[in-house]
Structures are given as structure tokens and as C-alpha cells.
Short mmCIF file of C-alpha atoms in Angstrom, two decimals:
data_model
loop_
_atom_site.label_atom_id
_atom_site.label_comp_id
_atom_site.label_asym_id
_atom_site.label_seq_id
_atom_site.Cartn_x
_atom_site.Cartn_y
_atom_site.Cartn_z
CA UNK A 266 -19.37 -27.31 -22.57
CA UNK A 267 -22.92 -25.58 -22.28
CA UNK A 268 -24.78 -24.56 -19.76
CA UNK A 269 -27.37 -27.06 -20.34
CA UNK A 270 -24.73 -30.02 -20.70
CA UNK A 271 -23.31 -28.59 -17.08
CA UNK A 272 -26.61 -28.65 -15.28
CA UNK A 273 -27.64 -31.99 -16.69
CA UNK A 274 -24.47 -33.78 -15.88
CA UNK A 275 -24.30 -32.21 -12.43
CA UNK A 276 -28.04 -33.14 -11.72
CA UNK A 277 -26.96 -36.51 -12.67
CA UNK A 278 -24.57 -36.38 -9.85
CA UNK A 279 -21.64 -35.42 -11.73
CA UNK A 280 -19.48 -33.17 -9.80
CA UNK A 281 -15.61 -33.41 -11.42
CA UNK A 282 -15.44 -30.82 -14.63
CA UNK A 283 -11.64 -30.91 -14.55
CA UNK A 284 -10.52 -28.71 -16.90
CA UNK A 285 -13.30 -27.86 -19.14
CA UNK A 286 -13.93 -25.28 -21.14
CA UNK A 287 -16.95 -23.29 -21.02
CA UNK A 288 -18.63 -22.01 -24.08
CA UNK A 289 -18.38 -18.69 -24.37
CA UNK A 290 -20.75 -18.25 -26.72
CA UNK A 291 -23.32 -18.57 -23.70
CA UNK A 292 -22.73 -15.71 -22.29
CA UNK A 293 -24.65 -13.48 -24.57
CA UNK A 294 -27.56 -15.30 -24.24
CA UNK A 295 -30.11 -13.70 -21.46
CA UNK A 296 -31.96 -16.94 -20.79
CA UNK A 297 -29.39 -19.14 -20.65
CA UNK A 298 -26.75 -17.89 -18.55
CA UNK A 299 -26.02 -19.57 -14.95
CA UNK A 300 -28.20 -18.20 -12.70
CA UNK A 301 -30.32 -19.40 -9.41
CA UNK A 302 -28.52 -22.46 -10.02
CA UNK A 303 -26.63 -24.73 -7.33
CA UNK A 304 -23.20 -26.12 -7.99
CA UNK A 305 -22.06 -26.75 -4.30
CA UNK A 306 -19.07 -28.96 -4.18
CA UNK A 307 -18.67 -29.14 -7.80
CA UNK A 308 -15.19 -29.65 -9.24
CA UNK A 309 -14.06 -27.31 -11.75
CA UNK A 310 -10.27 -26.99 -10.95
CA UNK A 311 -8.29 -25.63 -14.32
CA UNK A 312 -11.18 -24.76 -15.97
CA UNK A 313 -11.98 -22.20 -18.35
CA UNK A 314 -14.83 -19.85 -17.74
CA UNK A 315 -13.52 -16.31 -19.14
CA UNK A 316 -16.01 -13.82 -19.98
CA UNK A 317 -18.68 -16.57 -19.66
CA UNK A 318 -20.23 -17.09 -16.13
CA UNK A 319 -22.89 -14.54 -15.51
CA UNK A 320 -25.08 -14.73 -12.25
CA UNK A 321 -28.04 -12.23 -13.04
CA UNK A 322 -27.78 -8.72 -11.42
CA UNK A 323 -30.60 -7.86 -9.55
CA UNK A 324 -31.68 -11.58 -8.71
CA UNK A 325 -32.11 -12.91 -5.12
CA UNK A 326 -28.66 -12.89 -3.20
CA UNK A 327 -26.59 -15.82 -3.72
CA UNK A 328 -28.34 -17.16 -6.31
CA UNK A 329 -25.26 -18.57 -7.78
CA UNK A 330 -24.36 -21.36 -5.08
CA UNK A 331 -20.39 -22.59 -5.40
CA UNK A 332 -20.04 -23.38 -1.69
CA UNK A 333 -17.22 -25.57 -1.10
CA UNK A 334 -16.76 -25.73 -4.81
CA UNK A 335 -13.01 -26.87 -6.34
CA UNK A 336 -12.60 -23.59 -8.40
CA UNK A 337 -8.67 -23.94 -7.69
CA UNK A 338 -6.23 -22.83 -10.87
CA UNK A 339 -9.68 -21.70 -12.72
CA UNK A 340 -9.13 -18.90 -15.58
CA UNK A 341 -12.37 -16.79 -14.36
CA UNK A 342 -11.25 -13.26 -16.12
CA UNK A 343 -14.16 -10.91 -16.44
CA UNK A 344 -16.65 -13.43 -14.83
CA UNK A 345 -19.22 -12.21 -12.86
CA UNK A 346 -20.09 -13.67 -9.64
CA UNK A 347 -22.19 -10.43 -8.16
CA UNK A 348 -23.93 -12.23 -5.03
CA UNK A 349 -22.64 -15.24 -5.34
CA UNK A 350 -22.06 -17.94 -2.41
CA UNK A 351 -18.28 -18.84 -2.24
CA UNK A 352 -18.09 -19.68 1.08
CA UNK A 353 -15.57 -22.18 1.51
CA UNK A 354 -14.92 -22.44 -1.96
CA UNK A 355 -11.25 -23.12 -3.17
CA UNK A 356 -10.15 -20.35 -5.78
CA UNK A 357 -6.35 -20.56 -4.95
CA UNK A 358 -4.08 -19.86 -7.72
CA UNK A 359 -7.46 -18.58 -10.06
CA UNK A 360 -7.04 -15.86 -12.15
CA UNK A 361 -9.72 -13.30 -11.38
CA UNK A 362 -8.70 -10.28 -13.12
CA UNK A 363 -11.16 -8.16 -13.66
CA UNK A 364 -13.86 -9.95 -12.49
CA UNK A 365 -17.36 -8.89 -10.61
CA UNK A 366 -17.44 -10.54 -7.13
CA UNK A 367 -18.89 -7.77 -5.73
CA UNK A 368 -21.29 -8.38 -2.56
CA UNK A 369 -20.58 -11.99 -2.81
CA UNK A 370 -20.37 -14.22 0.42
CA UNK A 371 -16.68 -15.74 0.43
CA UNK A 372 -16.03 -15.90 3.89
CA UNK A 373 -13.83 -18.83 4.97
CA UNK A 374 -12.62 -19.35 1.22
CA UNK A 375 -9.16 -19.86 0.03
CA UNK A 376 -7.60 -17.37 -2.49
CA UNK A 377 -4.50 -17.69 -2.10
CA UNK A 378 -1.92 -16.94 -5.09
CA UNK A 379 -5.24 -16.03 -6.86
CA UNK A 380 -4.84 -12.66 -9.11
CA UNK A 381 -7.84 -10.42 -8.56
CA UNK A 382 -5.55 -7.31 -10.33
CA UNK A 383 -8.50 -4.95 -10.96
CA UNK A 384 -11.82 -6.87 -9.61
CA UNK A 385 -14.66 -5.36 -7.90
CA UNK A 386 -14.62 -7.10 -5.00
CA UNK A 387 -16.91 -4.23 -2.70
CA UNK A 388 -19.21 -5.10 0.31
CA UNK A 389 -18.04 -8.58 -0.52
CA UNK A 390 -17.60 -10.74 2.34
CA UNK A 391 -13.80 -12.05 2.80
CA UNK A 392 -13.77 -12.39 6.70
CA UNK A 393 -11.36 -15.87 7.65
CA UNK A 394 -10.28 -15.75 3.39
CA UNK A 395 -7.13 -16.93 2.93
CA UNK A 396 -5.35 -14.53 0.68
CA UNK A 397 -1.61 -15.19 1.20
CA UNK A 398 0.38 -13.55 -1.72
CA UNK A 399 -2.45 -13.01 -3.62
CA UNK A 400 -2.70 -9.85 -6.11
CA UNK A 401 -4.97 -7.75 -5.35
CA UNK A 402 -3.89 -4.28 -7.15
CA UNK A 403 -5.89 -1.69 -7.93
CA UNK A 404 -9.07 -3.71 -6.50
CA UNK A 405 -11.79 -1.93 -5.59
CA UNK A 406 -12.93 -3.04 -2.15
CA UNK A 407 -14.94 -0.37 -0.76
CA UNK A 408 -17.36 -1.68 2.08
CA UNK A 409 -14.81 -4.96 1.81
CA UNK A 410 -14.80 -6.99 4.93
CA UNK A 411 -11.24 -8.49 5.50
CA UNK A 412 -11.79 -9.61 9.09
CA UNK A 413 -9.64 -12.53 10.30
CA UNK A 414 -8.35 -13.06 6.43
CA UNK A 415 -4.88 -14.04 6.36
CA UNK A 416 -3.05 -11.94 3.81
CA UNK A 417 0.36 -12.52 4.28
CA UNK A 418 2.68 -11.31 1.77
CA UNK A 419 -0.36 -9.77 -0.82
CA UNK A 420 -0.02 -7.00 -2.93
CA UNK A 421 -2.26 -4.31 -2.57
CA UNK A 422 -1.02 -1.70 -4.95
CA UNK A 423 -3.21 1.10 -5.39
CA UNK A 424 -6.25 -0.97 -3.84
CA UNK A 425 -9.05 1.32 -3.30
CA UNK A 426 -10.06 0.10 0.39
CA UNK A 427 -11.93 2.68 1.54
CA UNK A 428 -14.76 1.42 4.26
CA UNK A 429 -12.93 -2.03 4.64
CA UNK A 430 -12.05 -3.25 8.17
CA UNK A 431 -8.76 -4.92 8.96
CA UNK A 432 -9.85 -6.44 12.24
CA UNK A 433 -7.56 -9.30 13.10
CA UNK A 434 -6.22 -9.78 10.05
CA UNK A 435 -2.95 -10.98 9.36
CA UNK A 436 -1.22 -8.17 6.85
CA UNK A 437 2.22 -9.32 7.00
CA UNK A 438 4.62 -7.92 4.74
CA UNK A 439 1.44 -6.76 2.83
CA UNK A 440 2.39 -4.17 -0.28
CA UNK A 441 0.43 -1.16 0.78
CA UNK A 442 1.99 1.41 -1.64
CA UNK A 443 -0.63 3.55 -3.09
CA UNK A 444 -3.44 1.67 -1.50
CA UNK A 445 -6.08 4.20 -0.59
CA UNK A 446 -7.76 3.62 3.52
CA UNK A 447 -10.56 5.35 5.43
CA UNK A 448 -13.86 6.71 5.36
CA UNK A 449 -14.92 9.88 2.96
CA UNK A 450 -18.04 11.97 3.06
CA UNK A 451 -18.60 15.20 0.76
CA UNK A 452 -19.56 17.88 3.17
CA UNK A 453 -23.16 18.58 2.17
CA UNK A 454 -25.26 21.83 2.59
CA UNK A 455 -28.96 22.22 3.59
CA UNK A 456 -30.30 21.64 0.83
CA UNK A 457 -27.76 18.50 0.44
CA UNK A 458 -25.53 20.10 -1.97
CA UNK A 459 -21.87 18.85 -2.24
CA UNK A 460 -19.95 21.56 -1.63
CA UNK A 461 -16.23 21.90 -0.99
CA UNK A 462 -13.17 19.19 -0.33
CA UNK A 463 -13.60 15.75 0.41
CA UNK A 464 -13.78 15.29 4.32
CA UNK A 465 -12.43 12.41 6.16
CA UNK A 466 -14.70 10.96 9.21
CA UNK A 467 -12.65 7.19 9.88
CA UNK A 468 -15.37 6.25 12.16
CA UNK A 469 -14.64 2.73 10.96
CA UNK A 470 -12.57 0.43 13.39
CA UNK A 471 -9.82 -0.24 10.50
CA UNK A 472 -7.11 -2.48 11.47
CA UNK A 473 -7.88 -3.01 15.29
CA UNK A 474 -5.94 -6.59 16.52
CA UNK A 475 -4.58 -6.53 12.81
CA UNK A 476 -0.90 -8.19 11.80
CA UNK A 477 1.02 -5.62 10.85
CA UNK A 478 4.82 -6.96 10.76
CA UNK A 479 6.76 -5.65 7.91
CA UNK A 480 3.92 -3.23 7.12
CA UNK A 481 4.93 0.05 5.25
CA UNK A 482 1.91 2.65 5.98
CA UNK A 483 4.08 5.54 5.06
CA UNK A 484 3.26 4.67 1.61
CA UNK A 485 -0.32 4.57 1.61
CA UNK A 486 -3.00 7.07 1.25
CA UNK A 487 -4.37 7.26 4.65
CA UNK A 488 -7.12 10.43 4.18
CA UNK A 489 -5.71 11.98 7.12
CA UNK A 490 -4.65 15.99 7.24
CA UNK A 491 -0.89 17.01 7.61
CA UNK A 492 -1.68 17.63 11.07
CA UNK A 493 -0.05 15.18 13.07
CA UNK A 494 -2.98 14.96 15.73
CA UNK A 495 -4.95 13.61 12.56
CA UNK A 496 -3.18 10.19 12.53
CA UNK A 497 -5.36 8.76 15.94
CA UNK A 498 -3.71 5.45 16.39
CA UNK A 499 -5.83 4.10 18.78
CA UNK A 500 -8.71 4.66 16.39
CA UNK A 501 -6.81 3.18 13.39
CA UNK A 502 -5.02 -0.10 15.30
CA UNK A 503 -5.83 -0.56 18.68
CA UNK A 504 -4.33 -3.30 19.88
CA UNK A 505 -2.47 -4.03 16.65
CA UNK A 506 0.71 -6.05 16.31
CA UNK A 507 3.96 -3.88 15.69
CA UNK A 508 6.65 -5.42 14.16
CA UNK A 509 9.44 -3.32 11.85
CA UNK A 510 6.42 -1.35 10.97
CA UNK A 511 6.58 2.03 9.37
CA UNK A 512 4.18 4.44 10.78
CA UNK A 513 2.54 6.96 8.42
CA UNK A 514 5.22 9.59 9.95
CA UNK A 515 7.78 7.21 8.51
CA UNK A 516 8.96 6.17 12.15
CA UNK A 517 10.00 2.50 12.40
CA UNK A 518 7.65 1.09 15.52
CA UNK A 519 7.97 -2.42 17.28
#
């Protein structure tokens, strides 16, 4: 299917697309990609749109409007859905792999089981996302905002979530290992030089209220010193929820 054959059929009030294919031939051309468009509600559940959807960098934000769309058990590899509306979409089970949903507005959609190994997912909104087992290694999700997201048995494997709050979210028996936290400055000179090491300033609420049953944070890169009186607790989980978690010291804590 076209581009043109899609936005005809869904301004005649078309909305099921089960299991097309999209032709991926349209994604080289500039004037014809999908862009400023609205598909809200639109079903598109097993369909194929690798390499093909393009939203338009630089264009208004969510331009690309898939609110409450069916997007469930969609092959979306490579797509890019840079400031797109999600919200409420359903993208469980999707494969996402590599894909651009970078500042996009997703909150209250479900991603569960959806693969997302190696997406750009930063400044994105994910608050109240479900994103039970879903695969989120090496993601980058700097800025991220997890929120409320349920993310109960996901794999974060060498996730790159620096500048992503945890608040309230459920992280049960999430895989941490590798998976980089925090908040990182260069020190700067007066003339704004970067000069020396990295510096670590978590002045970011990270996983205050958060689930964290099951929860290995020995395992993760942290950005705090060797000094134990680097590892502030109350700054990093206040009010968290301890259950056979492993603190960064490797200490077991209930």
C-alpha cells in the first residue's frame, strides 16, 4: 500500500489496515512520506511498515497523530516516529528495533512484549506505559520519562538511562545489568572548556515510590564514586519498595 492509497481510504472512513504492507519504496521520497497527517484510531495490527514510516524532523510536534491507534504485533524496524502522538496507542508485541521514537508523546500506551532492542527512545514521554517484559536493551533513553510505567519483568541490558526518572514505577524483576543511571556534567572552566573526568550531580529524583522487588542494582552502572557516602539512598529511592533487592553494595534489603 501507498501513502496516498492509506490517506484516501482512511479519509473515506476506513480505519482496519490489518496486516498490510507498506511500500517501502515511499520512504525515499521527500514529499510523500507520512507527515502532519492524522491516523487516530486507525487499525494497523500485523502490519508491515519497516524502514518506511517517516514523520519529518524538524516539523511541528506531533505531527504524526496515532492516538489510540491498533499498532499491536506491527513490524516497525527502523521507523521513525520522532514527535509523534502515541498516546494510548497499542504497540504490544511490535517489533521496534531500532527505531526513532525519540521525543514522542506515548504516555498511557501499551508496549508490552514489544522489542525496542536499540531504539532512541530519549525525552520521549512513557509515564503510565505499559512495558511488562518488553526488551528494551541497549536503548537510549536519556531525558526518558518512565513515571508510573509498569515494567515488570523488562530487560534493560545496557540501557543508557541517564536523566530518566523512575517515579512510581513498577520495576519488578527488571534486568538492570549494565544499564547505565544518573545525571553527568563535564566539569567546565571559565571560558567553558571541558576539562577533566566526567562528574556526577544526580540531582534528578530517580526511582522515588519506584517497585523495586527482585531488583539487582549491584549490576548496574550507577555514576556514583567508590565512596560509600556516594550511594545517597534517600536521594535515589525515597520511599521505594524493597523486596529481595540487591543494593549497589551487593547487600540483600527488604
Amino acid at each position: 500500500m501507498t501513502t496516498e492509497e492509506l490517506l484516501e481510504r482512511y479519509a473515506a472512513e476506513e480505519r482496519d489496515f490489518t496486516g498490510i504492507e507498506f511500500d517501502k519504496s515511499e520512504a525515499d521520497k521527500g514529499d510523500r512520506r507520512i507527515k502532519k497527517i492524522d491516523l487516530s484510531g486507525v487499525n494497523l495490527s500485523g502490519a508491515i511498515f519497516r524502514d518506511a514510516v517517516r514523520s519529518g524532523i524538524g516539523t511541528p510536534r506531533y505531527h504524526l497523530n496515532l492516538r489510540n491507534a491498533n499498532l499491536s504485533n506491527t513490524d516497525l524496524r527502523n521507523v521513525d516516529f520522532y514527535e509523534a502522538n502515541l498516546e494510548g496507542a497499542d504497540l504490544s508485541g511490535a517489533d521496534l528495533r531500532g527505531a526513532n521514537l525519540a521525543s514522542s508523546k506515548t504516555t498511557g500506551a501499551n508496549l508490552s512484549r514489544a522489542n525496542l532492542t536499540d531504539a532512541d527512545i530519549s525525552d520521549a514521554r512513557l509515564d503510565e506505559v505499559d512495558l511488562r517484559e518488553a526488551n528494551l536493551t541497549r536503548v537510549y533513553a536519556g531525558g526518558c520519562d518512565f513515571s508510573g510505567a509498569d515494567m515488570t519483568d523488562a530487560i534493560l541490558i545496557e540501557a543508557d538511562l541517564n536523566e530518566a526518572p523512575f517515579m512510581g514505577t513498577n520495576l519488578t524483576r527488571v534486568n538492570l545489568r549494565g544499564a547505565k543511571f544518573g545525571y553527568y556534567y563535564y566539569e567546565e572552566d571559565e571560558n567553558y572548556q571541558e576539562i577533566g573526568e566526567e562528574l556526577f550531580d544526580p540531582h534528578v529524583p530517580l526511582m522515588h515510590e519506584a517497585n523495586l522487588t527482585d531488583v539487582d542494582l549491584s549490576v548496574t552502572d550507577l555514576g556514583v564514586t567508590d565512596s560509600p557516602s556516594s550511594w545517597d539512598e534517600d536521594l535515589w529511592c525515597r520511599n521505594a519498595v524493597f523486596c529481595n533487592t540487591v543494593m549497589p553494595d551487593g547487600t540483600v534489603r527488604n
